């Protein structure tokens, strides 16, 4: 095992059901320490649950990805910075962040998401109809995990679903650590160019979708800017399908590998909401996206983090912190782990978390109700896990029944 100072983060996951051993070592031996990052610089890593929540909720740690000291976790740098991308709320601090988030927050309230549930259910049922009519084995990533959140977010934004292959191919390149900077930048430009044209069309004829409603609302307020809505569209489209798709795949594998746990939600679908929270904690598919840069000197547990120093708040180690979660390596669907940080924490906590929860609940309830004999078509060790992706998941998930 190397020392923390010799590590370069992020570390690829060797096992689909546990954090990298290096992350656990950091939390147990040096919970706040310095590590290397891909651009050759150093950054602080914070690994305990309490400290991660502190960093994410403290305004002295900035989310401004355009700050030259912000820790970038891919080689070559930030494609968004290099192209002068339109700023989105995840790159903003107070006071700009609050109004930007509030403007679109109403689209993701529990009430609004509950109104979407019948349509989500219809989408899931239609896809499962197609699965049952297919030859076995079936790739669940292709047939269910990706189409569900892709269809939902495309309908919500008013983006033609016919373009989902285009978006999937290019967003995968943007998020993948092993893809060159030039390829990631080109992929970003393609997606941005398409959305730029789409927003221009909606400016002429706003529809009854999220982007159309934003255009109308902001025009009425006198605050409309083309670039702001373009940035919002990009953020929601990328964040709105890739994360949930991978949680559907990993959650399915986790349930299939723990049949006694799966039986608890088969017997009582009312327990699926708690099951979703536990699956989110257990897999924590986005474990290094919550990076920050200190804008003041901050003392945290006796360690001084200087202004201008980068900080990586490790969600995965926080969600497996034994001081907070008993037997964290055990999947326990009755745990009700709602204080996990899989959606982040504080002012930048995931905007679409209510939608993601609804999609996951509906998918798991429906999938195992309609295909109760579902099983993996290959050994779990042969599944192609995304070891090099910024968002952890599966490339394929062959299943049969």
Coordinates of C-alpha atoms in Angstrom, one line a residue:
X1 CA 0.0 0.0 0.0
X2 CA 1.3 3.4 -0.9
X3 CA 1.3 6.4 1.4
X4 CA -1.5 9.0 0.8
X5 CA 1.1 11.6 -0.5
X6 CA 2.1 9.1 -3.3
X7 CA -1.4 8.5 -4.5
X8 CA -2.9 10.1 -7.5
X9 CA -6.7 10.6 -7.4
X10 CA -9.1 9.5 -8.6
X11 CA -8.4 5.8 -8.1
X12 CA -10.1 3.3 -10.3
X13 CA -12.4 0.8 -8.5
X14 CA -11.1 -2.7 -8.5
X15 CA -14.3 -4.2 -7.1
X16 CA -17.8 -3.2 -8.0
X17 CA -19.0 -3.6 -4.4
X18 CA -16.4 -1.7 -2.4
X19 CA -14.4 1.6 -2.5
X20 CA -10.8 1.3 -3.7
X21 CA -8.6 0.1 -0.8
X22 CA -6.6 3.3 -1.1
X23 CA -9.7 5.4 -0.2
X24 CA -10.4 3.3 2.9
X25 CA -6.8 3.5 3.9
X26 CA -6.9 7.3 3.7
X27 CA -10.1 7.5 5.8
X28 CA -8.6 5.2 8.5
X29 CA -5.1 6.5 8.6
X30 CA -5.0 10.1 7.2
X31 CA -8.6 11.3 6.9
X32 CA -7.4 14.8 5.8
X33 CA -4.3 14.6 3.8
X34 CA -2.7 15.8 0.5
X35 CA -2.7 13.7 -2.7
X36 CA -1.6 14.2 -6.3
X37 CA -4.1 14.9 -9.0
X38 CA -3.7 14.3 -12.8
X39 CA -2.4 17.8 -13.7
X40 CA 0.6 17.3 -11.5
X41 CA -0.6 19.5 -8.7
X42 CA -1.6 18.5 -5.2
X43 CA -4.9 18.8 -3.4
X44 CA -6.3 18.0 0.0
X45 CA -8.6 14.9 0.3
X46 CA -11.3 14.8 3.0
X47 CA -12.7 11.4 3.6
X48 CA -14.8 11.2 6.8
X49 CA -18.6 11.7 6.6
X50 CA -18.6 14.7 9.0
X51 CA -15.8 16.5 7.3
X52 CA -17.2 15.9 3.8
X53 CA -20.5 17.4 4.9
X54 CA -18.6 20.3 6.5
X55 CA -16.6 21.1 3.3
X56 CA -19.7 20.9 1.1
X57 CA -21.7 23.2 3.3
X58 CA -19.1 25.8 4.0
X59 CA -18.9 28.9 1.8
X60 CA -15.2 29.2 2.3
X61 CA -14.9 26.3 -0.1
X62 CA -15.8 27.4 -3.6
X63 CA -17.4 25.5 -6.5
X64 CA -16.0 27.8 -9.1
X65 CA -14.5 25.5 -11.7
X66 CA -13.1 28.5 -13.5
X67 CA -10.8 29.3 -10.5
X68 CA -7.3 28.4 -11.7
X69 CA -6.7 26.5 -8.5
X70 CA -9.8 24.3 -8.7
X71 CA -8.7 20.7 -8.7
X72 CA -9.3 19.1 -12.1
X73 CA -9.4 15.3 -12.1
X74 CA -8.8 14.6 -15.8
X75 CA -5.6 15.0 -17.7
X76 CA -5.4 17.9 -20.0
X77 CA -7.6 20.2 -18.0
X78 CA -11.2 21.3 -18.0
X79 CA -12.8 21.2 -21.5
X80 CA -15.5 23.6 -20.3
X81 CA -12.9 26.2 -19.1
X82 CA -10.9 25.9 -22.4
X83 CA -14.0 26.6 -24.5
X84 CA -15.3 29.4 -22.3
X85 CA -18.5 27.4 -21.7
X86 CA -21.5 29.1 -20.4
X87 CA -21.5 29.1 -16.6
X88 CA -23.9 26.8 -14.9
X89 CA -25.1 26.8 -11.3
X90 CA -22.6 24.1 -10.3
X91 CA -19.8 26.5 -11.0
X92 CA -21.3 29.4 -9.1
X93 CA -21.0 30.5 -5.5
X94 CA -23.2 32.8 -3.5
X95 CA -24.7 35.2 -4.2
X96 CA -25.0 34.2 -7.9
X97 CA -25.8 30.5 -7.2
X98 CA -29.0 31.0 -5.2
X99 CA -31.0 32.8 -7.9
X100 CA -29.7 30.5 -10.6
X101 CA -30.8 27.5 -8.7
X102 CA -34.1 29.0 -7.5
X103 CA -35.1 29.8 -11.1
X104 CA -35.3 26.1 -12.0
X105 CA -35.9 24.5 -8.6
X106 CA -39.7 24.4 -9.1
X107 CA -39.2 21.9 -12.0
X108 CA -37.9 19.3 -9.5
X109 CA -40.1 19.6 -6.5
X110 CA -41.6 16.5 -5.0
X111 CA -45.1 17.7 -6.2
X112 CA -43.8 18.2 -9.8
X113 CA -42.0 14.9 -9.8
X114 CA -45.1 13.1 -8.4
X115 CA -47.1 14.5 -11.3
X116 CA -44.5 12.9 -13.7
X117 CA -44.8 9.4 -12.1
X118 CA -47.6 8.1 -14.4
X119 CA -45.5 9.0 -17.4
X120 CA -42.3 7.4 -15.9
X121 CA -44.4 4.3 -15.2
X122 CA -45.6 4.2 -18.8
X123 CA -42.1 4.5 -20.1
X124 CA -40.8 1.7 -17.8
X125 CA -43.7 -0.6 -18.7
X126 CA -43.2 0.0 -22.4
X127 CA -39.5 -0.8 -22.2
X128 CA -40.1 -4.0 -20.2
X129 CA -42.7 -5.0 -22.8
X130 CA -39.9 -4.8 -25.3
X131 CA -37.5 -6.8 -23.1
X132 CA -40.0 -9.6 -22.6
X133 CA -40.6 -9.7 -26.4
X134 CA -36.8 -9.9 -27.1
X135 CA -34.5 -12.9 -27.5
X136 CA -32.5 -13.7 -24.4
X137 CA -30.1 -12.7 -23.1
X138 CA -30.9 -9.0 -23.1
X139 CA -28.5 -6.1 -22.4
X140 CA -30.3 -4.2 -19.6
X141 CA -28.1 -1.1 -20.0
X142 CA -29.3 -0.8 -23.6
X143 CA -32.9 -1.8 -23.1
X144 CA -33.7 -0.2 -19.8
X145 CA -31.0 1.6 -17.8
X146 CA -30.2 4.2 -20.4
X147 CA -33.6 4.6 -22.1
X148 CA -35.5 5.4 -18.9
X149 CA -33.6 8.5 -17.7
X150 CA -32.9 9.5 -21.3
X151 CA -36.5 9.5 -22.3
X152 CA -37.5 11.3 -19.1
X153 CA -35.0 14.0 -19.3
X154 CA -35.5 14.5 -23.1
X155 CA -39.3 14.9 -22.5
X156 CA -38.7 17.2 -19.6
X157 CA -36.3 19.5 -21.5
X158 CA -38.1 19.3 -24.8
X159 CA -35.2 17.6 -26.6
X160 CA -36.0 15.1 -29.3
X161 CA -35.4 11.6 -28.0
X162 CA -34.3 10.6 -31.5
X163 CA -31.0 12.4 -30.6
X164 CA -30.3 10.2 -27.6
X165 CA -27.6 8.1 -29.3
X166 CA -25.8 11.3 -30.2
X167 CA -25.9 12.6 -26.7
X168 CA -25.0 9.3 -25.1
X169 CA -21.9 8.8 -27.3
X170 CA -20.6 12.3 -26.7
X171 CA -21.4 12.7 -23.0
X172 CA -19.6 9.4 -22.4
X173 CA -16.5 10.8 -24.0
X174 CA -16.8 14.0 -22.0
X175 CA -17.0 12.1 -18.7
X176 CA -14.4 9.4 -19.5
X177 CA -10.9 9.9 -17.9
X178 CA -9.1 7.7 -20.5
X179 CA -10.3 9.8 -23.5
X180 CA -7.8 12.5 -24.6
X181 CA -8.4 16.1 -23.9
X182 CA -8.9 16.8 -27.7
X183 CA -11.6 14.1 -28.0
X184 CA -13.4 15.3 -24.9
X185 CA -13.3 18.9 -26.1
X186 CA -14.6 17.9 -29.5
X187 CA -17.4 15.9 -27.9
X188 CA -18.3 18.9 -25.7
X189 CA -18.4 21.2 -28.7
X190 CA -20.7 18.8 -30.6
X191 CA -23.2 18.7 -27.7
X192 CA -23.0 22.4 -27.1
X193 CA -23.5 23.2 -30.8
X194 CA -26.6 21.1 -31.0
X195 CA -28.1 22.6 -27.8
X196 CA -27.2 26.1 -29.0
X197 CA -29.3 25.6 -32.1
X198 CA -32.1 24.0 -30.1
X199 CA -32.3 26.9 -27.7
X200 CA -32.4 29.3 -30.7
X201 CA -35.4 27.4 -32.0
X202 CA -37.1 27.5 -28.7
X203 CA -36.6 31.3 -28.4
X204 CA -38.7 31.6 -31.5
X205 CA -41.3 29.1 -30.3
X206 CA -41.1 28.2 -26.6
X207 CA -42.9 25.0 -25.9
X208 CA -44.4 23.6 -22.7
X209 CA -41.2 22.0 -21.5
X210 CA -38.6 23.0 -19.0
X211 CA -36.4 25.0 -21.4
X212 CA -39.4 26.7 -23.0
X213 CA -40.8 27.6 -19.6
X214 CA -37.4 29.0 -18.6
X215 CA -37.3 31.2 -21.7
X216 CA -40.7 32.6 -21.0
X217 CA -40.2 33.1 -17.3
X218 CA -36.8 34.8 -17.6
X219 CA -38.0 37.0 -20.4
X220 CA -40.9 38.2 -18.2
X221 CA -38.5 38.9 -15.4
X222 CA -36.2 40.8 -17.8
X223 CA -33.2 38.5 -17.0
X224 CA -33.2 36.2 -20.0
X225 CA -29.8 35.3 -21.4
X226 CA -29.3 32.8 -24.2
X227 CA -26.0 31.5 -22.7
X228 CA -27.5 30.9 -19.3
X229 CA -30.3 28.6 -20.7
X230 CA -27.8 26.9 -22.9
X231 CA -25.6 26.1 -20.0
X232 CA -28.6 24.9 -18.0
X233 CA -29.7 22.6 -20.9
X234 CA -26.2 21.1 -21.1
X235 CA -26.0 20.5 -17.3
X236 CA -29.4 18.9 -17.0
X237 CA -29.0 16.7 -20.1
X238 CA -25.6 15.3 -19.1
X239 CA -26.4 15.0 -15.4
X240 CA -30.0 13.9 -16.0
X241 CA -29.4 10.5 -17.7
X242 CA -25.8 9.2 -17.1
X243 CA -26.0 9.1 -13.3
X244 CA -29.4 7.5 -13.1
X245 CA -28.7 5.0 -15.8
X246 CA -25.7 3.7 -14.0
X247 CA -27.6 3.5 -10.7
X248 CA -30.3 1.4 -12.4
X249 CA -27.7 -1.0 -13.7
X250 CA -25.6 -1.2 -10.4
X251 CA -28.7 -1.3 -8.3
X252 CA -30.1 -4.2 -10.3
X253 CA -26.8 -6.1 -9.9
X254 CA -26.7 -5.3 -6.2
X255 CA -30.2 -6.7 -5.7
X256 CA -29.6 -9.8 -7.8
X257 CA -26.4 -10.5 -5.8
X258 CA -28.4 -10.2 -2.5
X259 CA -31.5 -12.3 -3.1
X260 CA -32.6 -12.2 0.6
X261 CA -32.5 -8.4 0.4
X262 CA -34.4 -8.4 -2.9
X263 CA -37.1 -10.4 -1.4
X264 CA -37.8 -7.6 1.1
X265 CA -39.0 -5.2 -1.6
X266 CA -40.7 -7.9 -3.6
X267 CA -42.8 -8.7 -0.5
X268 CA -43.4 -5.1 0.3
X269 CA -42.9 -2.5 -2.4
X270 CA -43.4 0.2 0.3
X271 CA -39.8 -0.5 1.3
X272 CA -38.4 0.3 -2.1
X273 CA -37.8 4.0 -1.2
X274 CA -35.5 2.9 1.7
X275 CA -33.9 0.4 -0.6
X276 CA -33.1 3.2 -3.1
X277 CA -31.4 5.2 -0.4
X278 CA -29.3 2.3 0.6
X279 CA -28.3 1.5 -3.0
X280 CA -27.3 5.1 -3.5
X281 CA -25.2 5.0 -0.4
X282 CA -23.7 1.6 -1.2
X283 CA -22.6 2.4 -4.7
X284 CA -22.0 6.2 -4.6
X285 CA -21.4 6.3 -8.3
X286 CA -20.1 9.9 -8.3
X287 CA -17.4 9.9 -5.6
X288 CA -15.0 12.7 -6.7
X289 CA -17.3 15.2 -8.4
X290 CA -17.6 17.2 -5.1
X291 CA -14.3 19.0 -5.5
X292 CA -13.8 22.5 -4.1
X293 CA -11.2 25.2 -3.8
X294 CA -10.6 27.1 -0.5
X295 CA -11.1 30.8 -0.8
X296 CA -10.1 31.5 2.8
X297 CA -7.8 29.7 5.2
X298 CA -9.8 27.0 7.0
X299 CA -8.9 24.9 9.9
X300 CA -10.6 21.5 9.8
X301 CA -9.9 19.0 12.6
X302 CA -6.6 20.6 13.4
X303 CA -5.4 20.8 9.7
X304 CA -5.1 24.2 8.1
X305 CA -6.2 24.3 4.4
X306 CA -4.9 27.5 2.9
X307 CA -6.7 29.8 0.6
X308 CA -6.2 28.7 -3.0
X309 CA -5.7 25.0 -2.2
X310 CA -7.9 22.4 -3.8
X311 CA -10.0 20.0 -1.8
X312 CA -11.5 16.6 -2.8
X313 CA -14.5 15.5 -0.7
X314 CA -14.7 11.8 -1.1
X315 CA -18.4 10.8 -1.1
X316 CA -17.7 7.1 -1.3
X317 CA -15.6 6.9 1.8
X318 CA -18.0 9.2 3.6
X319 CA -20.9 6.9 2.7
X320 CA -18.8 3.9 4.0
X321 CA -17.7 5.6 7.2
X322 CA -18.3 3.1 10.0
X323 CA -18.6 6.0 12.5
X324 CA -21.9 6.8 10.8
X325 CA -23.1 3.6 9.1
X326 CA -22.9 0.2 11.0
X327 CA -21.3 -2.5 8.8
X328 CA -21.0 -0.1 5.8
X329 CA -19.8 -2.9 3.5
X330 CA -23.1 -4.7 4.1
X331 CA -26.0 -3.9 1.7
X332 CA -29.0 -3.5 4.1
X333 CA -32.1 -2.3 2.4
X334 CA -33.8 -1.6 5.7
X335 CA -31.1 0.8 6.8
X336 CA -32.9 3.9 5.6
X337 CA -29.6 5.7 5.0
X338 CA -31.1 9.1 4.1
X339 CA -28.1 11.0 5.5
X340 CA -25.8 9.7 2.8
X341 CA -24.0 12.1 0.5
X342 CA -24.5 10.3 -2.8
X343 CA -26.3 13.5 -4.0
X344 CA -23.8 15.8 -2.4
X345 CA -24.7 18.1 0.5
X346 CA -25.3 21.7 1.2
X347 CA -26.3 24.4 -1.3
X348 CA -25.1 22.4 -4.3
X349 CA -26.9 19.2 -3.4
X350 CA -28.2 17.5 -6.6
X351 CA -31.1 19.5 -8.1
X352 CA -32.7 16.4 -9.6
X353 CA -32.5 14.0 -6.7
X354 CA -36.3 13.8 -6.3
X355 CA -36.6 12.8 -10.0
X356 CA -33.8 10.3 -9.7
X357 CA -35.4 8.7 -6.6
X358 CA -38.7 8.4 -8.4
X359 CA -37.1 6.8 -11.5
X360 CA -35.2 4.3 -9.4
X361 CA -38.2 3.3 -7.3
X362 CA -40.4 2.8 -10.3
X363 CA -37.8 0.8 -12.2
X364 CA -36.9 -1.6 -9.4
X365 CA -40.5 -2.2 -8.3
X366 CA -41.7 -2.7 -11.9
X367 CA -38.7 -4.8 -13.1
X368 CA -38.8 -7.4 -10.3
X369 CA -42.6 -7.5 -10.3
X370 CA -42.9 -8.2 -14.0
X371 CA -39.8 -10.3 -14.4
X372 CA -39.5 -12.0 -11.0
X373 CA -37.1 -14.7 -12.3
X374 CA -34.6 -12.1 -13.7
X375 CA -31.0 -13.2 -13.3
X376 CA -27.5 -12.3 -14.6
X377 CA -26.6 -14.1 -17.9
X378 CA -22.9 -14.0 -17.0
X379 CA -20.9 -14.3 -13.8
X380 CA -20.7 -11.0 -11.9
X381 CA -16.9 -11.0 -12.3
X382 CA -17.3 -10.9 -16.1
X383 CA -19.5 -7.8 -16.1
X384 CA -17.8 -4.8 -17.8
X385 CA -17.6 -2.2 -15.0
X386 CA -16.6 1.3 -15.8
X387 CA -13.3 1.4 -14.0
X388 CA -12.1 4.5 -15.9
X389 CA -15.3 6.6 -15.8
X390 CA -15.9 9.7 -13.8
X391 CA -19.4 8.3 -13.2
X392 CA -19.1 4.7 -12.1
X393 CA -21.4 2.1 -13.7
X394 CA -21.6 -0.7 -16.3
X395 CA -21.1 -0.7 -20.1
X396 CA -23.3 -3.8 -20.5
X397 CA -25.6 -5.8 -18.2
X398 CA -26.6 -9.2 -19.8
X399 CA -29.7 -10.6 -18.1
X400 CA -32.0 -13.5 -18.7
X401 CA -35.1 -15.0 -16.9

